Coordinates of C-alpha atoms in Angstrom, one line a residue:
X1 CA 0.0 0.0 0.0
X2 CA 1.0 3.6 -0.5
X3 CA 1.4 5.2 2.9
X4 CA 2.0 8.9 3.8
X5 CA 3.1 10.0 7.3
X6 CA 2.4 13.6 8.0
X7 CA 3.9 15.6 10.9
X8 CA 1.6 18.7 11.4
X9 CA 3.2 22.1 11.7
X10 CA 3.0 24.3 14.8
X11 CA 1.1 27.5 14.0
X12 CA -1.2 26.3 11.2
X13 CA -1.2 25.7 7.4
X14 CA 0.2 28.4 5.1
X15 CA -2.6 29.6 2.8
X16 CA -0.2 30.9 0.2
X17 CA 3.4 32.0 -0.5
X18 CA 6.6 30.0 -0.6
X19 CA 7.4 26.8 1.3
X20 CA 8.5 27.8 4.8
X21 CA 11.8 26.2 6.0
X22 CA 12.0 26.2 9.8
X23 CA 14.9 25.4 12.0
X24 CA 15.2 24.1 15.5
X25 CA 13.9 20.6 14.7
X26 CA 15.4 17.2 14.2
X27 CA 13.8 14.1 12.5
X28 CA 10.9 12.5 14.3
X29 CA 12.5 9.2 15.3
X30 CA 9.2 7.5 16.3
X31 CA 7.8 8.1 12.8
X32 CA 11.1 7.0 11.2
X33 CA 10.8 3.7 13.1
X34 CA 7.1 3.2 12.0
X35 CA 8.0 4.0 8.4
X36 CA 11.0 1.6 8.5
X37 CA 8.8 -1.2 9.7
X38 CA 6.2 -0.6 7.0
X39 CA 8.9 -0.2 4.4
X40 CA 10.4 -3.6 5.4
X41 CA 6.9 -5.1 5.0
X42 CA 6.8 -4.0 1.3
X43 CA 4.7 -0.9 1.6
X44 CA 5.6 2.3 -0.3
X45 CA 6.2 4.9 2.4
X46 CA 6.8 8.7 2.4
X47 CA 7.1 11.2 5.3
X48 CA 6.0 14.8 5.0
X49 CA 7.4 16.7 8.0
X50 CA 5.7 20.0 8.0
X51 CA 7.5 21.1 11.1
X52 CA 10.6 21.8 8.9
X53 CA 8.9 22.2 5.5
X54 CA 5.5 23.9 5.9
X55 CA 4.1 23.7 2.4
X56 CA 1.5 26.4 1.4
X57 CA -1.9 24.9 0.8
X58 CA -1.8 24.5 -3.0
X59 CA 1.6 22.8 -2.9
X60 CA 0.3 20.5 -0.2
X61 CA -2.7 19.6 -2.4
X62 CA -0.4 19.1 -5.4
X63 CA 1.9 16.8 -3.4
X64 CA -1.0 14.7 -2.2
X65 CA -2.6 14.4 -5.6
X66 CA 0.7 13.5 -7.2
X67 CA 1.5 10.7 -4.6
X68 CA -2.1 9.4 -4.2
X69 CA -1.6 7.6 -0.9
X70 CA -4.1 5.0 0.2
X71 CA -3.3 5.6 3.8
X72 CA -2.4 8.8 5.5
X73 CA -1.1 8.7 9.1
X74 CA -0.8 11.6 11.5
X75 CA 1.2 12.0 14.7
X76 CA -0.8 14.4 16.9
X77 CA 0.4 16.5 19.8
X78 CA -1.9 18.7 21.9
X79 CA -0.5 21.8 20.3
X80 CA -0.9 20.5 16.7
X81 CA -4.4 18.8 17.2
X82 CA -6.3 21.7 15.5
X83 CA -3.8 21.8 12.6
X84 CA -4.1 18.1 12.2
X85 CA -7.9 18.3 12.0
X86 CA -7.5 20.9 9.2
X87 CA -5.1 18.7 7.3
X88 CA -7.4 15.7 7.6
X89 CA -10.3 17.7 6.2
X90 CA -8.1 19.1 3.4
X91 CA -6.8 15.6 2.4
X92 CA -10.3 14.0 2.6
X93 CA -11.6 16.8 0.3
X94 CA -9.1 15.9 -2.5
X95 CA -8.8 12.2 -1.9
X96 CA -12.2 11.2 -0.4
X97 CA -11.5 7.5 -0.2
X98 CA -8.2 7.8 1.6
X99 CA -7.9 6.0 4.9
X100 CA -6.9 8.3 7.8
X101 CA -5.0 6.9 10.7
X102 CA -3.8 8.9 13.7
X103 CA -1.5 8.3 16.7
X104 CA 0.8 10.1 19.0
X105 CA 0.7 11.0 22.6
X106 CA -2.3 13.3 22.4
X107 CA -4.4 10.8 20.4
X108 CA -3.3 8.0 22.8
X109 CA -4.3 9.8 25.9
X110 CA -7.6 11.1 24.5
X111 CA -8.7 8.6 21.9
X112 CA -12.5 9.0 22.2
X113 CA -12.3 12.8 22.3
X114 CA -10.0 12.8 19.3
X115 CA -12.4 10.6 17.2
X116 CA -15.4 12.6 18.2
X117 CA -13.7 15.9 17.3
X118 CA -12.5 14.4 14.0
X119 CA -15.2 12.2 12.5
X120 CA -13.3 11.6 9.3
X121 CA -10.5 9.7 11.1
X122 CA -10.9 6.0 10.3
X123 CA -8.5 4.5 12.9
X124 CA -6.7 5.7 16.0
X125 CA -3.6 3.9 17.2
X126 CA -3.3 4.1 21.0
X127 CA 0.0 3.6 22.7
X128 CA 3.3 2.4 21.1
X129 CA 2.3 1.7 17.5
X130 CA 5.0 -0.4 16.0
X131 CA 3.0 -3.7 16.0
X132 CA -0.4 -2.1 15.7
X133 CA 0.5 -0.2 12.5
X134 CA 2.1 -3.3 11.0
X135 CA -1.0 -5.4 11.7
X136 CA -3.4 -2.7 10.7
X137 CA -1.8 -2.3 7.3
X138 CA -1.7 -6.0 6.7
X139 CA -5.5 -6.2 7.5
X140 CA -6.3 -3.2 5.3
X141 CA -4.3 -4.6 2.4
X142 CA -6.0 -8.0 2.7
X143 CA -9.4 -6.5 3.5
X144 CA -9.6 -8.4 6.8
X145 CA -11.4 -7.6 10.0
X146 CA -9.4 -5.4 12.4
X147 CA -11.3 -6.1 15.6
X148 CA -8.6 -8.5 16.8
X149 CA -5.8 -6.0 16.5
X150 CA -4.9 -4.7 19.9
X151 CA -4.3 -0.9 20.4
X152 CA -7.0 0.4 18.0
X153 CA -10.0 2.7 18.3
X154 CA -12.4 3.1 15.4
X155 CA -16.1 3.9 14.8
X156 CA -18.7 1.3 13.9
X157 CA -22.3 2.5 13.4
X158 CA -21.5 5.7 15.2
X159 CA -20.2 3.7 18.2
X160 CA -16.5 4.0 19.2
X161 CA -14.9 0.6 19.4
X162 CA -11.8 -0.1 21.4
X163 CA -9.9 -3.4 20.7
X164 CA -8.1 -3.3 24.0
X165 CA -4.7 -2.3 25.2
X166 CA -1.6 -3.4 23.3
X167 CA 1.1 -4.8 25.7
X168 CA 4.3 -2.8 25.5
X169 CA 7.4 -4.4 23.9
X170 CA 10.0 -5.0 26.6
X171 CA 12.9 -5.7 24.3
X172 CA 13.6 -2.6 22.2
X173 CA 16.4 -4.4 20.4
X174 CA 13.6 -6.3 18.4
X175 CA 12.9 -3.1 16.5
X176 CA 15.1 -2.1 13.5
X177 CA 17.3 0.9 13.4
X178 CA 15.0 3.8 12.2
X179 CA 16.0 4.6 8.6
X180 CA 16.6 8.3 7.9
X181 CA 16.1 7.7 4.1
X182 CA 12.6 9.2 4.5
X183 CA 14.0 12.6 5.4
X184 CA 16.0 15.3 3.6
X185 CA 18.6 15.5 6.4
X186 CA 19.9 18.9 5.3
X187 CA 16.6 20.4 6.2
X188 CA 17.2 19.6 9.9
X189 CA 19.2 22.3 11.6
X190 CA 19.0 22.4 15.5
X191 CA 18.9 25.5 17.5
X192 CA 22.3 27.1 18.0
X193 CA 22.5 26.1 21.6
X194 CA 21.9 22.4 20.7
X195 CA 25.0 21.6 18.7
X196 CA 28.7 22.3 17.9
X197 CA 29.3 20.4 14.7
X198 CA 27.1 20.0 11.7
X199 CA 25.5 17.7 10.4
X200 CA 23.6 16.6 13.5
X201 CA 21.6 13.4 13.9
X202 CA 19.4 12.4 16.7
X203 CA 18.7 9.1 18.5
X204 CA 16.5 7.7 21.2
X205 CA 18.0 4.8 23.2
X206 CA 15.3 4.3 25.8
X207 CA 11.6 4.7 26.6
X208 CA 10.0 5.6 29.9
X209 CA 11.3 7.0 33.1
X210 CA 12.0 5.3 36.4
X211 CA 11.2 8.5 38.4
X212 CA 7.8 9.4 36.9
X213 CA 6.7 11.8 39.7
X214 CA 7.1 15.3 38.3
X215 CA 3.7 16.8 38.4
X216 CA 4.0 18.7 35.1
X217 CA 5.3 15.7 33.0
X218 CA 3.4 13.2 30.9
X219 CA 5.6 10.5 32.3
X220 CA 3.8 10.9 35.6
X221 CA 0.4 10.1 34.1
X222 CA -0.8 6.5 34.7
X223 CA -1.1 5.9 30.9
X224 CA 2.6 6.5 30.4
X225 CA 4.0 5.4 33.7
X226 CA 2.9 1.8 33.4
X227 CA 5.2 1.3 30.4
X228 CA 8.3 1.2 32.7
X229 CA 11.8 2.0 31.6
X230 CA 13.3 0.1 28.7
X231 CA 16.5 0.5 26.7
X232 CA 18.3 -0.8 23.7
X233 CA 21.7 -2.5 24.3
X234 CA 24.9 -0.5 24.1
X235 CA 26.0 -2.5 21.0
X236 CA 22.7 -1.6 19.3
X237 CA 23.3 2.1 20.1
X238 CA 26.8 1.9 18.7
X239 CA 25.4 0.3 15.5
X240 CA 23.0 3.2 15.0
X241 CA 25.7 5.8 15.6
X242 CA 27.9 4.1 13.0
X243 CA 25.0 4.1 10.5
X244 CA 24.5 7.8 11.0
X245 CA 28.2 8.5 10.5
X246 CA 28.7 6.3 7.5
X247 CA 25.4 7.1 5.6
X248 CA 24.8 10.7 6.6
X249 CA 28.3 11.9 7.7
X250 CA 26.8 13.0 11.0
X251 CA 29.4 14.6 13.3
X252 CA 27.2 15.1 16.4
X253 CA 24.2 13.3 17.9
X254 CA 21.5 14.6 20.1
X255 CA 20.1 11.9 22.4
X256 CA 16.4 12.5 22.9
X257 CA 15.8 10.1 25.7
X258 CA 13.6 11.6 28.4
X259 CA 16.3 10.8 30.9
X260 CA 19.6 9.6 29.4
X261 CA 21.5 9.3 32.7
X262 CA 19.0 7.1 34.4
X263 CA 21.0 3.9 34.2
X264 CA 24.6 4.8 35.2
X265 CA 26.0 1.3 34.3
X266 CA 24.6 1.6 30.8
X267 CA 26.0 5.1 30.3
X268 CA 29.4 4.1 31.7
X269 CA 29.6 1.1 29.3
X270 CA 28.4 3.2 26.4
X271 CA 31.1 5.8 27.0
X272 CA 33.7 3.2 27.3
X273 CA 32.7 1.7 24.0
X274 CA 32.9 5.0 22.2
X275 CA 36.3 5.6 23.6
X276 CA 37.5 2.1 22.9
X277 CA 36.4 2.2 19.3
X278 CA 37.7 5.7 18.9
X279 CA 34.4 6.9 17.4
X280 CA 34.8 10.6 16.3
X281 CA 31.4 11.9 17.5
X282 CA 30.2 14.7 19.7
X283 CA 26.9 14.3 21.6
X284 CA 24.4 15.9 23.9
X285 CA 21.6 14.6 26.1
X286 CA 18.9 15.3 28.7
X287 CA 20.0 14.6 32.3
X288 CA 18.3 15.0 35.7
X289 CA 20.6 16.5 38.3
X290 CA 19.8 13.6 40.7
X291 CA 21.6 11.2 38.4
X292 CA 24.7 13.4 37.9
X293 CA 28.1 12.7 39.4
X294 CA 31.5 14.1 38.7
X295 CA 33.1 10.7 37.6
X296 CA 30.2 10.0 35.3
X297 CA 30.3 13.5 33.7
X298 CA 34.0 13.3 33.2
X299 CA 33.6 9.9 31.4
X300 CA 30.9 11.4 29.3
X301 CA 33.1 14.3 28.3
X302 CA 35.9 12.0 27.4
X303 CA 33.6 10.1 25.0
X304 CA 32.5 13.3 23.3
X305 CA 29.6 14.8 25.3
X306 CA 29.6 18.5 24.9
X307 CA 26.2 19.6 26.2
X308 CA 23.6 18.4 28.7
X309 CA 20.1 19.7 29.1
X310 CA 18.9 19.9 32.7
X311 CA 15.4 20.5 33.8
X312 CA 16.0 22.9 36.8
X313 CA 12.5 24.4 36.8
X314 CA 12.8 26.9 39.7
X315 CA 15.2 28.8 41.9
X316 CA 12.8 28.5 44.8
X317 CA 12.8 25.3 47.0
X318 CA 9.1 25.5 47.9
X319 CA 8.2 25.7 44.3
X320 CA 10.5 22.8 43.4
X321 CA 8.9 20.7 46.2
X322 CA 5.5 21.4 44.7
X323 CA 6.6 20.0 41.4
X324 CA 7.8 16.8 43.1
X325 CA 11.0 17.1 41.1
X326 CA 13.0 15.5 43.9
X327 CA 15.9 17.9 43.7
X328 CA 17.3 20.7 45.8
X329 CA 19.0 24.0 44.9
X330 CA 22.3 22.6 46.2
X331 CA 21.9 19.5 44.0
X332 CA 21.4 21.7 41.0
X333 CA 24.5 23.8 42.0
X334 CA 26.6 20.7 42.3
X335 CA 25.4 19.1 39.0
X336 CA 26.1 22.3 37.0
X337 CA 29.5 22.8 38.7
X338 CA 30.5 19.2 38.0
X339 CA 29.4 19.4 34.4
X340 CA 31.5 22.6 33.9
X341 CA 34.4 21.0 35.7
X342 CA 34.2 18.1 33.2
X343 CA 34.1 20.5 30.3
X344 CA 30.4 20.0 29.4
X345 CA 28.0 22.9 28.6
X346 CA 24.8 23.1 30.5
X347 CA 21.4 24.2 29.1
X348 CA 19.1 24.9 32.0
X349 CA 15.3 24.9 31.6
X350 CA 13.0 26.8 34.0
X351 CA 9.2 27.0 34.3
X352 CA 7.6 30.4 35.1
X353 CA 4.0 30.7 36.3
X354 CA 3.9 27.6 38.6
X355 CA 1.4 27.4 41.4
X356 CA 2.5 29.6 44.5
X357 CA 4.8 31.7 42.3
X358 CA 4.9 35.5 42.5
X359 CA 6.8 38.0 40.4
X360 CA 9.4 38.1 43.2
X361 CA 9.9 34.4 43.1
X362 CA 10.2 34.4 39.3
X363 CA 12.9 37.0 39.6
X364 CA 14.8 34.8 42.1
X365 CA 14.6 32.0 39.5
X366 CA 16.3 34.2 37.0
X367 CA 18.9 35.3 39.5
X368 CA 19.5 31.6 40.3
X369 CA 20.1 30.9 36.6
X370 CA 22.7 33.6 36.5
X371 CA 24.3 32.4 39.7
X372 CA 24.7 28.9 38.2
X373 CA 26.6 30.5 35.3
X374 CA 24.6 28.4 32.8
X375 CA 25.7 28.3 29.2
X376 CA 22.1 28.7 28.0
X377 CA 18.8 29.1 29.7
X378 CA 15.2 28.9 28.7
X379 CA 12.2 30.3 30.6
X380 CA 9.0 28.5 29.6
X381 CA 5.5 29.1 30.9
X382 CA 3.7 26.5 33.0
X383 CA 1.7 24.3 30.6
X384 CA -0.7 22.1 32.6
X385 CA -1.2 19.4 30.1
X386 CA -4.3 17.3 30.5
X387 CA -3.5 13.9 32.0
X388 CA -0.9 15.4 34.4
X389 CA -1.2 16.1 38.1
X390 CA -0.3 19.7 37.3
X391 CA -3.5 20.0 35.2
X392 CA -5.7 18.9 38.1
X393 CA -3.9 21.2 40.5
X394 CA -4.3 24.3 38.3
X395 CA -7.9 23.4 37.4
X396 CA -8.8 23.2 41.1
X397 CA -8.6 27.0 41.3
X398 CA -6.8 26.8 44.6
X399 CA -3.6 28.5 43.4
X400 CA -4.8 30.8 40.6
X401 CA -6.9 31.1 37.5
X402 CA -6.8 28.4 34.7
X403 CA -8.2 29.0 31.2
X404 CA -10.3 25.8 30.9
X405 CA -11.9 27.0 27.6
X406 CA -8.5 27.1 25.8
X407 CA -8.3 24.8 22.9
X408 CA -5.6 22.1 22.8
X409 CA -3.6 24.2 20.3
X410 CA -3.0 26.7 23.1
X411 CA -1.1 24.1 25.1
X412 CA 2.4 25.4 24.4
X413 CA 5.1 26.6 26.8
X414 CA 4.6 30.1 25.5
X415 CA 0.9 30.6 26.3
X416 CA -0.2 31.7 29.8
X417 CA -2.9 29.2 30.4
X418 CA -2.5 29.4 34.2
X419 CA -2.1 32.6 36.1
X420 CA -0.9 32.1 39.7
X421 CA -2.7 34.1 42.4
X422 CA 0.4 36.2 43.0
X423 CA 0.2 37.9 39.5
X424 CA -2.0 40.8 38.5
X425 CA -2.8 39.5 35.0
X426 CA -1.4 37.5 32.1
X427 CA 0.4 40.5 30.7
X428 CA 2.5 40.7 33.9
X429 CA 3.5 37.0 33.6
X430 CA 4.4 37.4 29.9
X431 CA 6.4 40.5 30.6
X432 CA 8.4 38.7 33.3
X433 CA 9.1 35.9 30.8
X434 CA 10.4 38.4 28.3
X435 CA 12.5 40.2 30.9
X436 CA 14.0 36.9 32.1
X437 CA 15.6 36.4 28.7
X438 CA 16.9 39.9 28.6
X439 CA 18.2 39.7 32.1
X440 CA 20.0 36.4 31.5
X441 CA 21.4 36.9 28.0
X442 CA 22.1 40.7 27.7
X443 CA 24.9 40.8 30.2
X444 CA 28.5 41.9 29.4
X445 CA 29.9 38.9 31.3
X446 CA 27.8 36.5 29.2
X447 CA 28.6 38.2 25.9
X448 CA 32.4 38.2 26.7
X449 CA 32.4 34.6 27.6
X450 CA 30.7 33.7 24.3
X451 CA 33.3 35.7 22.4
X452 CA 36.1 33.9 24.2
X453 CA 34.5 30.6 23.3
X454 CA 34.7 31.2 19.5
X455 CA 36.9 28.6 17.9
X456 CA 35.7 28.5 14.3
X457 CA 33.5 30.2 11.7
X458 CA 30.8 27.7 12.6
X459 CA 30.8 29.1 16.2
X460 CA 30.4 32.7 14.8
X461 CA 27.5 31.5 12.6
X462 CA 25.9 29.6 15.5
X463 CA 26.0 32.6 17.9
X464 CA 24.7 34.9 15.2
X465 CA 21.8 32.6 14.6
X466 CA 21.2 32.2 18.3
X467 CA 21.1 36.0 18.8
X468 CA 18.6 36.4 15.9
X469 CA 16.4 33.6 17.3
X470 CA 16.5 35.1 20.8
X471 CA 15.5 38.6 19.5
X472 CA 12.8 37.3 17.2
X473 CA 11.1 34.7 19.4
X474 CA 11.8 35.7 23.0
X475 CA 12.7 39.4 23.4
X476 CA 10.8 41.3 20.6
X477 CA 7.6 39.2 20.7
X478 CA 4.7 41.3 22.0
X479 CA 2.2 38.5 22.9
X480 CA 1.6 34.8 23.4
X481 CA 2.8 32.5 20.6

């Protein structure tokens, strides 16, 4: 069968004009894996990633008419749910008999709501979709009944049918290496703070989180938490790195695991293997401060780690406790200091607008970011995603006002959905977010350090792009995204 995977863009479909190339994204690995599995089964597969290549409406229609897919699959996030609905309607208008399948975290957490809001969707894949997609395509191709395929939702005589929960695959090594042949890799350029050498590839070595308590995170929801923590073998990870280097000349890899440092023994063996095989690769990852130690960070740096993203969240201990993050200010100080001692840059992420926060507390968070001497910092707004404990807390009204009427497309880290009681209005919160970026980045000390760190023309180019991005999307913006 001819299959098309579509990744909806943030911000809507372009009605006219030129194709919009966007930076700050890397290939969607989950879709790459699904596409690889279907490709190996003999299906003809294409991927249209509109996050990086947002086609204007007419070009999109021309692309669909030219390819004539029999099945179109969408991966839906909360923030792209409205755009996905528009795309489904557009595709159905021009190819009425096409079969629409959707999946992704948002669709998996709210399957019935998604089907009710989008009546033209034929099938919804809930949970991890590798086996479900494979079996669904086999059934569709052979015109067989799908009621026995676990992990599906669909409509029958206006009734929504669930086929039951699909058990999670415990051994991730059973899945093939996600092929990148479905993407034009040159289209993917990360944010300047996310890499040192180009081209950049990305990988995911694990699924799940052993901590799963943070109130703002999907990993804390029962739907996600029950999956448990699973990881590919070190050898399998090395094979994928080698594939990216040999086939795509990748010089740096961004590991997109929710928590890369969770299994110290695995990370230690992984670093040893890169060092032993003398693999010339730089890499970055996400790491919780609880799992950081100086010996581990030094080993990581020796194997090529140049950058670690830490979710720090707040510079106020009471607020941190409220998020159930399980970390203290001193733990964060130590983790950042150790990383710098090992020669690893730190990107710190903070959340503004959490329950119990005031403008004064927000300012203390910015001051804390400066005290830590972070290499990069981002200040996001509290987004109480449905399905998380934070959503229930904010919705209760105990700690402030929550916009319950906001559509899912508003669930981004740049929209003030929740206003803590300590703030006068949304404008004050948005202003504090903008000032946080100014206060952190527009300092002589910070500027001079970046100038001293310039080692190549690539560094100059990265810093220029970073400054432009900062001005355009953080400092000069006058409203919510």
